[in-house]
């Protein structure tokens, strides 16, 4: 499948199509979210990614409404926050997310972080399994078109698969130059799970976009370092979710389909040292 624009589809393991680039809203100020989301949809994005913990689901919903695009043309993702894990709590939290968004279904719902053994000991796997059981129920009820995970490393996914009756369709992890997760990406893709990249530009404070090697490659293609970073993600079959509140950058981040990084350039970028970003180990987080 040749990808020609941000809405060229990738096909999930349940047959649902997902636009290959999504518009991210992590760190978008709740007060600025509606305007930003409307502008992103007007710029051409159809895939919008939010989460309960971003505190901007209402703004995303308002932005969608104001854009006036038919709901069926949009692909909307949100995520279950860590304090809402468990079978009953997940169902309650999902309904609240729908209400805040003003929608009657989601295209994709993700468990935001795995419960880890550091916090939950031997209970961690059980908590994840029970949370997933609720996700499966919501999926079977037709309230979510696809269900998945975020920040699950392959070993968390394998554990979940021991009890799951529906295989996750997506896993959204932090991926950007300097934080590549190359082996994990291959392993997840081999399981027929679409990998999404959060923070594909490194996020605030990272030096991905000012790195001299990135600048050199960008100059060679007459592109920006942001575009090179997104293209590097996409050429690994990974779906990037760039965030920007600026219309010119929203458009720039869509314009990544008229150039190709060579295998050498891909390898050079993949070999860059850590350039910042959140770079958290899901087994070590305390939230
Ligand atoms: P802003 O929203 O002010 O444009 P990520 O998607 O990796 O989380 O990175 C988002 C960060 O990168 C935000 O700080 C965003 O700022 C900035 N950003 C997004 N697109 C671009 C771009 N094309 N060029 C430079 N910075 C960008």
XYZ file of C-alpha atoms and ligand atoms in Angstrom:
314
model
C 0.000 0.000 0.000
C 1.470 3.341 -1.045
C 0.848 6.182 1.337
C 0.194 9.461 -0.484
C -1.226 11.734 2.214
C -2.014 11.827 5.942
C -5.343 10.126 5.373
C -4.006 7.188 3.378
C -5.187 4.246 5.442
C -3.364 1.547 7.324
C -5.555 -1.485 8.021
C -5.888 -2.714 11.591
C -6.077 -6.440 12.408
C -9.887 -6.228 12.607
C -10.190 -4.649 9.135
C -10.819 -1.087 10.351
C -8.871 1.554 8.411
C -6.879 4.219 10.251
C -5.425 7.388 8.637
C -1.625 6.982 8.617
C -0.856 10.281 10.376
C -2.850 11.593 13.336
C -3.065 15.034 14.886
C -1.761 14.911 18.480
C -3.151 17.027 21.324
C -0.833 16.123 24.219
C 0.117 19.362 26.022
C -2.404 21.392 24.028
C -3.851 23.914 26.471
C -7.491 22.946 27.109
C -8.533 26.551 26.409
C -6.809 26.504 23.018
C -7.834 23.008 21.988
C -11.133 23.685 20.202
C -9.571 26.287 17.906
C -6.530 24.095 17.240
C -8.602 21.000 16.434
C -10.915 22.898 14.091
C -7.854 24.339 12.331
C -6.272 20.874 12.075
C -9.423 19.417 10.517
C -9.636 22.365 8.125
C -5.978 21.781 7.220
C -6.926 18.203 6.282
C -6.298 15.983 9.299
C -9.092 13.466 9.903
C -7.411 11.466 12.680
C -7.339 13.186 16.098
C -5.651 11.745 19.198
C -6.554 12.820 22.731
C -6.703 11.296 26.235
C -8.617 11.814 29.441
C -5.459 12.946 31.222
C -4.802 15.717 28.669
C -7.882 17.460 30.144
C -8.813 18.682 26.681
C -11.423 16.158 25.513
C -14.168 18.821 25.727
C -12.113 21.108 23.502
C -11.504 18.289 21.024
C -15.252 17.655 20.891
C -16.025 21.345 20.378
C -13.350 21.614 17.701
C -14.806 18.628 15.855
C -18.304 20.101 15.930
C -17.157 23.519 14.749
C -15.266 21.968 11.825
C -18.546 20.623 10.464
C -17.019 17.493 8.923
C -19.171 14.372 8.889
C -18.410 12.143 11.906
C -17.888 9.114 9.672
C -14.955 10.876 7.979
C -13.148 11.323 11.296
C -11.044 8.889 13.299
C -11.107 9.818 16.994
C -8.886 8.211 19.646
C -8.911 8.643 23.412
C -7.271 6.811 26.292
C -8.194 5.377 29.662
C -6.231 7.004 32.503
C -4.379 4.983 35.126
C -6.737 5.847 37.995
C -9.628 4.299 36.040
C -8.188 0.798 35.592
C -10.330 -2.236 36.375
C -13.438 -3.773 34.825
C -16.183 -1.506 36.239
C -14.124 1.696 36.421
C -13.093 1.353 32.773
C -16.698 1.270 31.595
C -17.576 4.341 33.683
C -14.502 6.249 32.476
C -15.218 5.389 28.843
C -18.729 6.842 29.070
C -17.360 10.027 30.663
C -14.855 10.350 27.821
C -17.648 9.981 25.258
C -19.726 12.585 27.113
C -16.849 15.071 27.265
C -16.185 14.587 23.558
C -19.901 14.829 22.760
C -19.666 11.637 20.683
C -21.635 8.403 20.704
C -18.747 6.149 19.685
C -14.941 6.208 19.497
C -12.846 4.922 16.629
C -10.058 3.830 18.968
C -9.756 3.559 22.752
C -6.427 2.745 24.408
C -5.256 1.722 27.886
C -2.893 4.654 28.482
C -0.211 2.830 30.561
C 0.111 -0.764 31.749
C -0.279 -1.375 35.480
C 3.310 -2.292 36.412
C 4.790 -4.674 38.967
C 6.713 -1.848 40.630
C 3.395 -0.411 41.830
C 1.095 -3.423 41.876
C 3.347 -6.445 42.329
C 1.737 -9.719 41.264
C -1.634 -7.941 40.824
C -0.395 -5.912 37.831
C -1.186 -8.503 35.175
C -4.633 -9.130 36.683
C -5.452 -5.407 36.677
C -4.472 -5.127 33.017
C -6.492 -8.229 32.146
C -9.622 -6.902 33.901
C -9.257 -3.509 32.250
C -8.917 -5.220 28.885
C -12.018 -7.336 29.555
C -14.041 -4.108 29.836
C -12.456 -2.758 26.646
C -13.462 -5.971 24.854
C -17.025 -5.642 26.117
C -17.277 -2.036 24.892
C -15.815 -3.129 21.560
C -18.331 -5.963 21.171
C -21.140 -3.549 22.113
C -20.188 -1.425 19.086
C -19.164 1.619 21.127
C -15.543 1.493 19.926
C -14.414 0.493 16.436
C -10.960 -0.620 17.585
C -9.246 -1.132 20.940
C -5.622 -1.021 21.881
C -2.805 -0.155 24.220
C -0.344 2.607 24.905
C 3.098 2.352 26.485
C 2.818 -1.449 26.605
C 6.143 -3.097 25.802
C 5.992 -6.462 23.997
C 6.300 -8.362 27.295
C 3.187 -6.563 28.662
C 1.318 -7.366 25.455
C 2.276 -11.043 25.615
C 1.058 -11.241 29.200
C -2.231 -9.607 28.219
C -2.676 -12.043 25.332
C -2.765 -14.920 27.830
C -6.296 -13.871 28.830
C -7.431 -11.583 25.987
C -10.148 -12.747 23.621
C -9.657 -9.762 21.318
C -6.122 -9.007 20.120
C -5.167 -5.331 20.548
C -5.233 -3.507 17.224
C -2.820 -0.695 18.162
C 0.019 0.059 20.572
C 1.005 3.714 20.946
C 4.539 4.195 22.290
C 7.089 7.013 22.443
C 9.132 6.953 19.240
C 11.420 9.637 17.858
C 15.050 9.948 16.791
C 17.154 9.147 19.848
C 14.393 6.951 21.331
C 13.846 4.419 18.610
C 12.343 1.264 20.120
C 13.363 -0.509 16.903
C 13.186 -4.059 18.293
C 9.889 -3.449 20.074
C 8.357 -1.986 16.913
C 9.334 -5.072 14.912
C 8.008 -7.390 17.587
C 4.663 -5.577 17.847
C 4.285 -5.423 14.065
C 5.012 -9.163 13.864
C 2.040 -9.603 16.216
C -0.090 -7.706 13.644
C -0.422 -4.704 15.938
C -0.155 -1.229 14.360
C 2.418 0.860 16.230
C 1.699 4.548 16.742
C 4.408 7.055 17.730
C 3.684 9.610 20.407
C 6.098 12.534 20.670
C 7.372 11.881 17.122
C 9.218 15.216 17.156
C 10.686 14.516 20.570
C 8.234 16.779 22.379
C 9.085 19.868 24.367
C 12.697 20.181 25.483
C 14.156 17.544 23.140
C 16.852 18.476 20.629
C 15.607 16.268 17.772
C 14.679 19.269 15.634
C 17.990 21.113 16.101
C 20.305 18.116 15.853
C 23.031 18.789 13.216
C 22.673 15.346 11.590
C 18.919 15.852 11.302
C 19.547 19.323 9.845
C 21.985 17.949 7.280
C 19.502 15.318 6.083
C 16.679 17.881 6.066
C 18.724 20.277 3.921
C 19.518 17.475 1.449
C 15.786 16.963 0.890
C 14.792 20.634 1.146
C 12.609 19.722 4.107
C 12.504 20.660 7.800
C 13.904 18.466 10.573
C 10.312 17.955 11.777
C 9.372 16.546 8.371
C 12.434 14.271 8.376
C 11.560 12.995 11.834
C 7.965 12.213 10.807
C 9.103 10.579 7.570
C 11.592 8.409 9.511
C 8.723 7.242 11.734
C 6.419 6.570 8.789
C 9.022 4.643 6.774
C 9.169 2.120 9.632
C 5.458 1.459 9.121
C 4.763 3.434 12.303
C 1.944 5.968 12.504
C 3.130 9.385 13.783
C 0.952 11.686 15.914
C 2.550 15.162 15.644
C 1.136 17.949 17.789
C 1.183 21.616 16.871
C -1.113 24.524 17.673
C 0.304 26.523 14.742
C -1.437 26.198 11.380
C 1.771 26.536 9.364
C 3.361 23.680 11.329
C 0.188 21.551 11.130
C 0.446 21.866 7.345
C 4.206 21.327 7.299
C 3.742 18.120 9.315
C 1.304 16.833 6.667
C 3.712 17.507 3.815
C 5.878 14.393 4.149
C 4.794 12.334 1.157
C 6.931 13.825 -1.633
C 10.329 12.585 -0.462
C 11.916 9.390 0.746
C 14.779 8.782 3.147
C 17.408 6.372 1.816
C 18.277 3.220 3.784
C 21.536 4.932 4.809
C 19.696 8.023 6.045
C 17.217 5.839 7.939
C 20.101 3.990 9.611
C 21.947 7.227 10.405
C 18.877 8.672 12.129
C 18.208 5.402 13.959
C 21.774 5.474 15.318
C 21.495 8.980 16.863
C 22.146 9.115 20.607
C 19.469 10.103 23.123
C 18.227 13.593 22.211
C 15.798 14.043 25.085
C 12.049 13.532 25.268
C 10.213 11.803 28.084
C 12.017 8.461 27.595
C 10.151 6.740 30.421
C 10.357 3.027 31.173
C 6.738 1.831 31.644
C 7.976 -0.692 34.239
C 9.523 2.078 36.304
C 6.862 4.814 36.358
C 5.109 5.708 39.613
C 1.857 7.005 38.130
P 3.751 24.022 18.756
O 2.484 23.346 19.183
O 3.956 25.359 19.432
O 3.892 24.086 17.253
P 5.487 16.157 19.580
O 4.458 16.060 18.506
O 6.698 15.317 19.370
O 4.928 16.037 20.971
O 6.119 17.615 19.502
C 5.348 18.683 19.655
C 6.240 19.886 19.887
O 6.907 20.261 18.668
C 5.427 21.055 20.301
O 6.209 21.819 21.191
C 5.168 21.811 18.991
O 5.012 23.168 19.278
C 6.455 21.545 18.215
N 6.256 21.416 16.759
C 5.245 20.780 16.116
N 5.440 20.805 14.788
C 6.584 21.470 14.576
C 7.321 21.828 13.408
N 6.899 21.479 12.198
N 8.484 22.529 13.570
C 8.930 22.863 14.805
N 8.284 22.555 15.939
C 7.123 21.858 15.830
